[in-house]
């Protein structure tokens, strides 16, 4: 994130005669969050920017000029991508595809090749690179804590063919065995469950309230309303309670990867 936005915020805060803590109190934020924004390490949410504008009497300047980072992602996902990089805990639910941060290069390339209208090879390469860059958050051995809840359809749909699927599922198995992530599978035998409508990502942070991100066909939305986030967290918890335990999920992943491997 460019420091220009943060520098301007700091200038307005100091002009108003406020410390970071005083601004945080008025804007209903944390001092550390203010410090991260001023240092250019964080991008505030739209709601945070509105609160800062009100606290500093800056009209809608901070809301209107939120910095945009260059990344090859859909416009509706940009806010979620930035939040994903800041989260301490991420809980994913995937209905059709492996969650982006868990995708291998070949799997990601196959998924991104199915877009319509088609994109150029150059643009597809940019999209793949961005997706793999997102996965680098797993390079930290501890943070963020990641749980993935996968509908069984994610495993059974042969995206890219058996070889790609064997590699992709083996990658997930490796992350589970390394205790870097937890994975639970929602088996077909379960029937309906509370998360069947679309994919869902829940995120928790050190210095701001949790958010939820839901995505469907060509649309996505970050929810920061406490009521909505609480409802979606409840849906996730209910679905998770009916999913296969970790050991059984891991056994299913291993068996599925092995089955795909037989078709190479």
PDB file of C-alpha atoms in Angstrom:
ATOM      1  CA  UNK A   1       0.000   0.000   0.000  1.00  0.00           C
ATOM      2  CA  UNK A   2       1.287   3.485  -0.844  1.00  0.00           C
ATOM      3  CA  UNK A   3       2.301   5.581   2.156  1.00  0.00           C
ATOM      4  CA  UNK A   4       0.760   8.732   0.598  1.00  0.00           C
ATOM      5  CA  UNK A   5      -2.660   7.888   2.024  1.00  0.00           C
ATOM      6  CA  UNK A   6      -1.183   7.116   5.436  1.00  0.00           C
ATOM      7  CA  UNK A   7       0.949  10.261   5.402  1.00  0.00           C
ATOM      8  CA  UNK A   8      -2.117  12.391   4.642  1.00  0.00           C
ATOM      9  CA  UNK A   9      -4.090  10.724   7.435  1.00  0.00           C
ATOM     10  CA  UNK A  10      -1.243  11.409   9.870  1.00  0.00           C
ATOM     11  CA  UNK A  11      -1.074  15.048   8.750  1.00  0.00           C
ATOM     12  CA  UNK A  12      -4.816  15.518   9.305  1.00  0.00           C
ATOM     13  CA  UNK A  13      -4.639  13.810  12.702  1.00  0.00           C
ATOM     14  CA  UNK A  14      -1.765  16.001  13.868  1.00  0.00           C
ATOM     15  CA  UNK A  15      -3.465  19.136  12.521  1.00  0.00           C
ATOM     16  CA  UNK A  16      -6.491  18.199  14.623  1.00  0.00           C
ATOM     17  CA  UNK A  17      -4.199  17.879  17.655  1.00  0.00           C
ATOM     18  CA  UNK A  18      -5.020  14.214  18.199  1.00  0.00           C
ATOM     19  CA  UNK A  19      -2.778  11.332  19.202  1.00  0.00           C
ATOM     20  CA  UNK A  20      -3.257   7.974  17.497  1.00  0.00           C
ATOM     21  CA  UNK A  21      -5.070   6.718  20.595  1.00  0.00           C
ATOM     22  CA  UNK A  22      -7.378   9.739  20.711  1.00  0.00           C
ATOM     23  CA  UNK A  23      -8.274   9.337  17.036  1.00  0.00           C
ATOM     24  CA  UNK A  24      -8.826   5.631  17.568  1.00  0.00           C
ATOM     25  CA  UNK A  25     -11.210   6.363  20.449  1.00  0.00           C
ATOM     26  CA  UNK A  26     -13.254   8.842  18.421  1.00  0.00           C
ATOM     27  CA  UNK A  27     -13.318   6.655  15.276  1.00  0.00           C
ATOM     28  CA  UNK A  28     -14.074   3.475  17.299  1.00  0.00           C
ATOM     29  CA  UNK A  29     -10.919   1.725  16.099  1.00  0.00           C
ATOM     30  CA  UNK A  30      -7.717   0.526  17.745  1.00  0.00           C
ATOM     31  CA  UNK A  31      -4.526   2.557  18.030  1.00  0.00           C
ATOM     32  CA  UNK A  32      -2.519  -0.195  16.326  1.00  0.00           C
ATOM     33  CA  UNK A  33      -4.892  -0.143  13.343  1.00  0.00           C
ATOM     34  CA  UNK A  34      -4.408   3.629  13.001  1.00  0.00           C
ATOM     35  CA  UNK A  35      -0.633   3.134  13.222  1.00  0.00           C
ATOM     36  CA  UNK A  36      -0.682   0.453  10.494  1.00  0.00           C
ATOM     37  CA  UNK A  37      -2.699   2.691   8.165  1.00  0.00           C
ATOM     38  CA  UNK A  38      -0.422   5.685   8.715  1.00  0.00           C
ATOM     39  CA  UNK A  39       2.647   3.532   8.062  1.00  0.00           C
ATOM     40  CA  UNK A  40       1.172   2.243   4.819  1.00  0.00           C
ATOM     41  CA  UNK A  41       0.917  -1.332   6.048  1.00  0.00           C
ATOM     42  CA  UNK A  42      -2.900  -1.564   6.024  1.00  0.00           C
ATOM     43  CA  UNK A  43      -5.788  -0.385   3.887  1.00  0.00           C
ATOM     44  CA  UNK A  44      -8.806   0.651   5.967  1.00  0.00           C
ATOM     45  CA  UNK A  45     -12.200  -0.806   5.185  1.00  0.00           C
ATOM     46  CA  UNK A  46     -14.761   1.559   3.678  1.00  0.00           C
ATOM     47  CA  UNK A  47     -16.512   1.763   7.043  1.00  0.00           C
ATOM     48  CA  UNK A  48     -13.238   2.576   8.822  1.00  0.00           C
ATOM     49  CA  UNK A  49     -12.528   5.299   6.254  1.00  0.00           C
ATOM     50  CA  UNK A  50     -15.994   6.796   6.806  1.00  0.00           C
ATOM     51  CA  UNK A  51     -15.426   6.835  10.578  1.00  0.00           C
ATOM     52  CA  UNK A  52     -12.042   8.504  10.109  1.00  0.00           C
ATOM     53  CA  UNK A  53     -13.601  11.147   7.867  1.00  0.00           C
ATOM     54  CA  UNK A  54     -16.223  11.889  10.517  1.00  0.00           C
ATOM     55  CA  UNK A  55     -13.655  11.979  13.321  1.00  0.00           C
ATOM     56  CA  UNK A  56     -11.346  14.360  11.424  1.00  0.00           C
ATOM     57  CA  UNK A  57     -14.055  16.402   9.659  1.00  0.00           C
ATOM     58  CA  UNK A  58     -12.475  15.655   6.296  1.00  0.00           C
ATOM     59  CA  UNK A  59     -15.740  15.264   4.389  1.00  0.00           C
ATOM     60  CA  UNK A  60     -15.474  12.070   2.353  1.00  0.00           C
ATOM     61  CA  UNK A  61     -11.821  12.379   1.314  1.00  0.00           C
ATOM     62  CA  UNK A  62     -10.551   9.291   3.124  1.00  0.00           C
ATOM     63  CA  UNK A  63     -13.549   7.292   1.897  1.00  0.00           C
ATOM     64  CA  UNK A  64     -13.230   8.438  -1.721  1.00  0.00           C
ATOM     65  CA  UNK A  65      -9.503   7.955  -2.138  1.00  0.00           C
ATOM     66  CA  UNK A  66      -8.892   4.544  -0.637  1.00  0.00           C
ATOM     67  CA  UNK A  67      -5.651   3.253  -2.202  1.00  0.00           C
ATOM     68  CA  UNK A  68      -5.905   0.573  -4.847  1.00  0.00           C
ATOM     69  CA  UNK A  69      -3.123  -1.976  -5.122  1.00  0.00           C
ATOM     70  CA  UNK A  70      -2.208  -3.383  -8.506  1.00  0.00           C
ATOM     71  CA  UNK A  71      -3.334  -6.987  -8.613  1.00  0.00           C
ATOM     72  CA  UNK A  72      -4.963  -9.193 -11.207  1.00  0.00           C
ATOM     73  CA  UNK A  73      -8.202 -10.018  -9.416  1.00  0.00           C
ATOM     74  CA  UNK A  74     -11.876  -9.364 -10.052  1.00  0.00           C
ATOM     75  CA  UNK A  75     -12.934  -5.916  -8.857  1.00  0.00           C
ATOM     76  CA  UNK A  76     -15.402  -7.377  -6.392  1.00  0.00           C
ATOM     77  CA  UNK A  77     -12.678  -9.491  -4.752  1.00  0.00           C
ATOM     78  CA  UNK A  78     -10.099  -6.726  -4.214  1.00  0.00           C
ATOM     79  CA  UNK A  79     -11.300  -5.708  -0.745  1.00  0.00           C
ATOM     80  CA  UNK A  80     -11.391  -9.343   0.365  1.00  0.00           C
ATOM     81  CA  UNK A  81      -7.881  -9.933  -1.009  1.00  0.00           C
ATOM     82  CA  UNK A  82      -6.473  -7.108   1.074  1.00  0.00           C
ATOM     83  CA  UNK A  83      -8.246  -8.342   4.195  1.00  0.00           C
ATOM     84  CA  UNK A  84      -6.999 -11.878   3.548  1.00  0.00           C
ATOM     85  CA  UNK A  85      -3.407 -10.623   3.817  1.00  0.00           C
ATOM     86  CA  UNK A  86      -4.138  -9.087   7.238  1.00  0.00           C
ATOM     87  CA  UNK A  87      -6.166 -11.872   8.846  1.00  0.00           C
ATOM     88  CA  UNK A  88      -5.046 -13.829  11.896  1.00  0.00           C
ATOM     89  CA  UNK A  89      -7.632 -16.552  11.258  1.00  0.00           C
ATOM     90  CA  UNK A  90      -9.353 -17.607   8.034  1.00  0.00           C
ATOM     91  CA  UNK A  91     -12.140 -20.131   7.737  1.00  0.00           C
ATOM     92  CA  UNK A  92     -13.038 -21.137   4.203  1.00  0.00           C
ATOM     93  CA  UNK A  93     -16.041 -22.967   2.834  1.00  0.00           C
ATOM     94  CA  UNK A  94     -15.728 -24.194  -0.758  1.00  0.00           C
ATOM     95  CA  UNK A  95     -18.705 -25.450  -2.712  1.00  0.00           C
ATOM     96  CA  UNK A  96     -17.218 -26.152  -6.155  1.00  0.00           C
ATOM     97  CA  UNK A  97     -13.534 -25.236  -6.299  1.00  0.00           C
ATOM     98  CA  UNK A  98     -10.557 -25.550  -3.955  1.00  0.00           C
ATOM     99  CA  UNK A  99     -10.146 -22.239  -2.047  1.00  0.00           C
ATOM    100  CA  UNK A 100      -7.750 -19.874  -3.821  1.00  0.00           C
ATOM    101  CA  UNK A 101      -5.035 -19.887  -1.146  1.00  0.00           C
ATOM    102  CA  UNK A 102      -4.849 -23.692  -1.341  1.00  0.00           C
ATOM    103  CA  UNK A 103      -4.699 -24.024  -5.125  1.00  0.00           C
ATOM    104  CA  UNK A 104      -1.715 -25.411  -7.017  1.00  0.00           C
ATOM    105  CA  UNK A 105      -0.501 -23.630 -10.143  1.00  0.00           C
ATOM    106  CA  UNK A 106      -1.950 -26.168 -12.586  1.00  0.00           C
ATOM    107  CA  UNK A 107      -5.287 -26.292 -10.786  1.00  0.00           C
ATOM    108  CA  UNK A 108      -5.481 -22.487 -10.680  1.00  0.00           C
ATOM    109  CA  UNK A 109      -4.597 -22.223 -14.361  1.00  0.00           C
ATOM    110  CA  UNK A 110      -7.358 -24.679 -15.257  1.00  0.00           C
ATOM    111  CA  UNK A 111      -9.948 -22.823 -13.181  1.00  0.00           C
ATOM    112  CA  UNK A 112      -8.951 -19.467 -14.656  1.00  0.00           C
ATOM    113  CA  UNK A 113      -9.061 -20.916 -18.185  1.00  0.00           C
ATOM    114  CA  UNK A 114     -12.794 -21.568 -17.879  1.00  0.00           C
ATOM    115  CA  UNK A 115     -13.716 -17.883 -17.585  1.00  0.00           C
ATOM    116  CA  UNK A 116     -16.103 -16.276 -20.060  1.00  0.00           C
ATOM    117  CA  UNK A 117     -15.519 -14.216 -22.030  1.00  0.00           C
ATOM    118  CA  UNK A 118     -12.086 -15.799 -22.543  1.00  0.00           C
ATOM    119  CA  UNK A 119      -8.990 -13.900 -21.448  1.00  0.00           C
ATOM    120  CA  UNK A 120      -5.636 -13.718 -23.191  1.00  0.00           C
ATOM    121  CA  UNK A 121      -2.806 -16.022 -22.185  1.00  0.00           C
ATOM    122  CA  UNK A 122      -0.941 -12.999 -20.801  1.00  0.00           C
ATOM    123  CA  UNK A 123      -3.891 -11.992 -18.623  1.00  0.00           C
ATOM    124  CA  UNK A 124      -4.362 -15.578 -17.467  1.00  0.00           C
ATOM    125  CA  UNK A 125      -0.696 -15.680 -16.440  1.00  0.00           C
ATOM    126  CA  UNK A 126      -1.207 -12.510 -14.372  1.00  0.00           C
ATOM    127  CA  UNK A 127      -4.243 -14.038 -12.681  1.00  0.00           C
ATOM    128  CA  UNK A 128      -2.343 -17.228 -11.861  1.00  0.00           C
ATOM    129  CA  UNK A 129       0.583 -15.272 -10.405  1.00  0.00           C
ATOM    130  CA  UNK A 130      -1.762 -13.248  -8.198  1.00  0.00           C
ATOM    131  CA  UNK A 131      -3.454 -16.406  -6.942  1.00  0.00           C
ATOM    132  CA  UNK A 132      -0.124 -18.010  -6.092  1.00  0.00           C
ATOM    133  CA  UNK A 133       0.995 -14.794  -4.385  1.00  0.00           C
ATOM    134  CA  UNK A 134      -2.085 -15.012  -2.167  1.00  0.00           C
ATOM    135  CA  UNK A 135      -1.035 -18.514  -1.122  1.00  0.00           C
ATOM    136  CA  UNK A 136       2.229 -17.164   0.300  1.00  0.00           C
ATOM    137  CA  UNK A 137       0.405 -16.305   3.530  1.00  0.00           C
ATOM    138  CA  UNK A 138       0.791 -20.008   4.317  1.00  0.00           C
ATOM    139  CA  UNK A 139       4.557 -19.543   4.338  1.00  0.00           C
ATOM    140  CA  UNK A 140       4.268 -18.316   7.906  1.00  0.00           C
ATOM    141  CA  UNK A 141       4.162 -21.467  10.072  1.00  0.00           C
ATOM    142  CA  UNK A 142       1.538 -20.067  12.438  1.00  0.00           C
ATOM    143  CA  UNK A 143      -0.445 -17.101  11.106  1.00  0.00           C
ATOM    144  CA  UNK A 144      -3.039 -17.056   9.734  1.00  0.00           C
ATOM    145  CA  UNK A 145      -4.746 -20.067  11.261  1.00  0.00           C
ATOM    146  CA  UNK A 146      -6.620 -21.653   8.329  1.00  0.00           C
ATOM    147  CA  UNK A 147      -9.561 -24.021   8.407  1.00  0.00           C
ATOM    148  CA  UNK A 148     -11.058 -25.273   5.155  1.00  0.00           C
ATOM    149  CA  UNK A 149     -14.494 -26.837   4.948  1.00  0.00           C
ATOM    150  CA  UNK A 150     -14.875 -28.555   1.578  1.00  0.00           C
ATOM    151  CA  UNK A 151     -18.043 -29.854   0.006  1.00  0.00           C
ATOM    152  CA  UNK A 152     -17.324 -33.333  -1.376  1.00  0.00           C
ATOM    153  CA  UNK A 153     -18.070 -31.926  -4.846  1.00  0.00           C
ATOM    154  CA  UNK A 154     -14.734 -30.075  -4.634  1.00  0.00           C
ATOM    155  CA  UNK A 155     -12.956 -33.446  -4.553  1.00  0.00           C
ATOM    156  CA  UNK A 156     -15.123 -35.275  -7.080  1.00  0.00           C
ATOM    157  CA  UNK A 157     -15.155 -32.680  -9.864  1.00  0.00           C
ATOM    158  CA  UNK A 158     -12.072 -33.543 -11.939  1.00  0.00           C
ATOM    159  CA  UNK A 159     -10.854 -30.005 -12.652  1.00  0.00           C
ATOM    160  CA  UNK A 160      -8.027 -30.298 -15.169  1.00  0.00           C
ATOM    161  CA  UNK A 161      -8.194 -34.085 -15.224  1.00  0.00           C
ATOM    162  CA  UNK A 162      -6.936 -36.844 -12.896  1.00  0.00           C
ATOM    163  CA  UNK A 163      -3.291 -35.764 -12.852  1.00  0.00           C
ATOM    164  CA  UNK A 164      -4.082 -32.179 -11.858  1.00  0.00           C
ATOM    165  CA  UNK A 165      -6.536 -33.360  -9.214  1.00  0.00           C
ATOM    166  CA  UNK A 166      -4.089 -35.893  -7.754  1.00  0.00           C
ATOM    167  CA  UNK A 167      -1.495 -33.131  -7.403  1.00  0.00           C
ATOM    168  CA  UNK A 168      -3.992 -30.652  -5.973  1.00  0.00           C
ATOM    169  CA  UNK A 169      -5.431 -32.976  -3.347  1.00  0.00           C
ATOM    170  CA  UNK A 170      -1.947 -34.210  -2.406  1.00  0.00           C
ATOM    171  CA  UNK A 171      -0.976 -30.588  -1.824  1.00  0.00           C
ATOM    172  CA  UNK A 172      -3.855 -30.169   0.609  1.00  0.00           C
ATOM    173  CA  UNK A 173      -2.923 -33.453   2.321  1.00  0.00           C
ATOM    174  CA  UNK A 174       0.645 -32.191   2.755  1.00  0.00           C
ATOM    175  CA  UNK A 175      -0.579 -28.953   4.379  1.00  0.00           C
ATOM    176  CA  UNK A 176      -2.789 -30.932   6.774  1.00  0.00           C
ATOM    177  CA  UNK A 177      -0.033 -33.418   7.637  1.00  0.00           C
ATOM    178  CA  UNK A 178       2.318 -30.497   8.309  1.00  0.00           C
ATOM    179  CA  UNK A 179      -0.353 -29.168  10.695  1.00  0.00           C
ATOM    180  CA  UNK A 180      -0.451 -25.917   8.757  1.00  0.00           C
ATOM    181  CA  UNK A 181      -4.191 -26.107   8.036  1.00  0.00           C
ATOM    182  CA  UNK A 182      -7.236 -28.102   9.114  1.00  0.00           C
ATOM    183  CA  UNK A 183      -9.599 -29.574   6.529  1.00  0.00           C
ATOM    184  CA  UNK A 184     -13.045 -31.059   6.959  1.00  0.00           C
ATOM    185  CA  UNK A 185     -15.169 -32.568   4.205  1.00  0.00           C
ATOM    186  CA  UNK A 186     -18.954 -32.235   3.882  1.00  0.00           C
ATOM    187  CA  UNK A 187     -19.895 -35.680   2.468  1.00  0.00           C
ATOM    188  CA  UNK A 188     -22.588 -36.109  -0.164  1.00  0.00           C
ATOM    189  CA  UNK A 189     -24.351 -38.516   2.194  1.00  0.00           C
ATOM    190  CA  UNK A 190     -25.098 -35.618   4.524  1.00  0.00           C
ATOM    191  CA  UNK A 191     -27.590 -34.132   2.085  1.00  0.00           C
ATOM    192  CA  UNK A 192     -28.433 -30.452   2.509  1.00  0.00           C
ATOM    193  CA  UNK A 193     -26.461 -28.177   4.829  1.00  0.00           C
ATOM    194  CA  UNK A 194     -26.470 -24.479   5.841  1.00  0.00           C
ATOM    195  CA  UNK A 195     -23.779 -23.377   3.373  1.00  0.00           C
ATOM    196  CA  UNK A 196     -25.128 -24.762   0.105  1.00  0.00           C
ATOM    197  CA  UNK A 197     -25.906 -21.350  -1.409  1.00  0.00           C
ATOM    198  CA  UNK A 198     -22.352 -20.223  -2.248  1.00  0.00           C
ATOM    199  CA  UNK A 199     -18.761 -20.074  -1.043  1.00  0.00           C
ATOM    200  CA  UNK A 200     -17.892 -18.285   2.186  1.00  0.00           C
ATOM    201  CA  UNK A 201     -14.760 -16.912   3.836  1.00  0.00           C
ATOM    202  CA  UNK A 202     -14.684 -15.786   7.466  1.00  0.00           C
ATOM    203  CA  UNK A 203     -11.772 -13.669   8.685  1.00  0.00           C
ATOM    204  CA  UNK A 204     -10.621 -12.496  12.120  1.00  0.00           C
ATOM    205  CA  UNK A 205      -8.051  -9.765  12.837  1.00  0.00           C
ATOM    206  CA  UNK A 206      -5.870  -8.418  15.619  1.00  0.00           C
ATOM    207  CA  UNK A 207      -7.176  -4.868  15.488  1.00  0.00           C
ATOM    208  CA  UNK A 208     -10.560  -4.804  13.771  1.00  0.00           C
ATOM    209  CA  UNK A 209     -13.848  -6.706  13.945  1.00  0.00           C
ATOM    210  CA  UNK A 210     -14.282  -9.950  11.986  1.00  0.00           C
ATOM    211  CA  UNK A 211     -15.696  -9.884   8.466  1.00  0.00           C
ATOM    212  CA  UNK A 212     -17.271 -12.370   6.092  1.00  0.00           C
ATOM    213  CA  UNK A 213     -16.891 -12.613   2.326  1.00  0.00           C
ATOM    214  CA  UNK A 214     -19.429 -14.397   0.150  1.00  0.00           C
ATOM    215  CA  UNK A 215     -19.057 -15.043  -3.557  1.00  0.00           C
ATOM    216  CA  UNK A 216     -21.293 -16.307  -6.331  1.00  0.00           C
ATOM    217  CA  UNK A 217     -21.226 -16.120 -10.125  1.00  0.00           C
ATOM    218  CA  UNK A 218     -19.507 -12.842 -11.093  1.00  0.00           C
ATOM    219  CA  UNK A 219     -20.296 -11.244  -7.761  1.00  0.00           C
ATOM    220  CA  UNK A 220     -18.829 -11.027  -4.304  1.00  0.00           C
ATOM    221  CA  UNK A 221     -19.394  -9.003  -1.172  1.00  0.00           C
ATOM    222  CA  UNK A 222     -17.504  -8.263   2.038  1.00  0.00           C
ATOM    223  CA  UNK A 223     -19.884  -8.178   5.011  1.00  0.00           C
ATOM    224  CA  UNK A 224     -18.792  -6.166   8.042  1.00  0.00           C
ATOM    225  CA  UNK A 225     -22.188  -5.761   9.697  1.00  0.00           C
ATOM    226  CA  UNK A 226     -21.876  -7.529  13.083  1.00  0.00           C
ATOM    227  CA  UNK A 227     -25.361  -9.017  12.701  1.00  0.00           C
ATOM    228  CA  UNK A 228     -24.626 -10.490   9.253  1.00  0.00           C
ATOM    229  CA  UNK A 229     -21.156 -11.724  10.218  1.00  0.00           C
ATOM    230  CA  UNK A 230     -22.549 -13.403  13.343  1.00  0.00           C
ATOM    231  CA  UNK A 231     -25.258 -15.134  11.285  1.00  0.00           C
ATOM    232  CA  UNK A 232     -22.732 -16.424   8.737  1.00  0.00           C
ATOM    233  CA  UNK A 233     -20.410 -17.598  11.509  1.00  0.00           C
ATOM    234  CA  UNK A 234     -23.344 -19.534  12.939  1.00  0.00           C
ATOM    235  CA  UNK A 235     -24.041 -21.161   9.584  1.00  0.00           C
ATOM    236  CA  UNK A 236     -20.394 -22.165   9.290  1.00  0.00           C
ATOM    237  CA  UNK A 237     -20.368 -23.640  12.798  1.00  0.00           C
ATOM    238  CA  UNK A 238     -23.505 -25.663  12.087  1.00  0.00           C
ATOM    239  CA  UNK A 239     -22.075 -27.032   8.841  1.00  0.00           C
ATOM    240  CA  UNK A 240     -18.733 -27.805  10.485  1.00  0.00           C
ATOM    241  CA  UNK A 241     -20.478 -29.765  13.227  1.00  0.00           C
ATOM    242  CA  UNK A 242     -21.900 -32.122  10.578  1.00  0.00           C
ATOM    243  CA  UNK A 243     -18.679 -32.484   8.569  1.00  0.00           C
ATOM    244  CA  UNK A 244     -16.320 -35.443   8.743  1.00  0.00           C
ATOM    245  CA  UNK A 245     -13.735 -35.213  11.574  1.00  0.00           C
ATOM    246  CA  UNK A 246     -10.194 -34.268  10.638  1.00  0.00           C
ATOM    247  CA  UNK A 247      -8.812 -37.820  10.564  1.00  0.00           C
ATOM    248  CA  UNK A 248     -11.688 -39.128   8.437  1.00  0.00           C
ATOM    249  CA  UNK A 249     -11.438 -36.128   6.124  1.00  0.00           C
ATOM    250  CA  UNK A 250      -7.712 -36.688   5.715  1.00  0.00           C
ATOM    251  CA  UNK A 251      -8.277 -40.370   4.947  1.00  0.00           C
ATOM    252  CA  UNK A 252     -10.834 -39.426   2.282  1.00  0.00           C
ATOM    253  CA  UNK A 253      -8.424 -36.907   0.761  1.00  0.00           C
ATOM    254  CA  UNK A 254      -5.635 -39.496   0.598  1.00  0.00           C
ATOM    255  CA  UNK A 255      -7.909 -42.115  -0.935  1.00  0.00           C
ATOM    256  CA  UNK A 256      -9.266 -39.675  -3.514  1.00  0.00           C
ATOM    257  CA  UNK A 257      -5.784 -38.533  -4.519  1.00  0.00           C
ATOM    258  CA  UNK A 258      -4.763 -42.185  -4.882  1.00  0.00           C
ATOM    259  CA  UNK A 259      -7.803 -42.918  -7.070  1.00  0.00           C
ATOM    260  CA  UNK A 260      -6.972 -40.003  -9.354  1.00  0.00           C
ATOM    261  CA  UNK A 261      -3.369 -41.199  -9.498  1.00  0.00           C
ATOM    262  CA  UNK A 262      -4.508 -44.537 -10.917  1.00  0.00           C
ATOM    263  CA  UNK A 263      -5.930 -42.730 -13.959  1.00  0.00           C
ATOM    264  CA  UNK A 264      -2.668 -41.023 -14.923  1.00  0.00           C
TER     265      UNK A 264
END
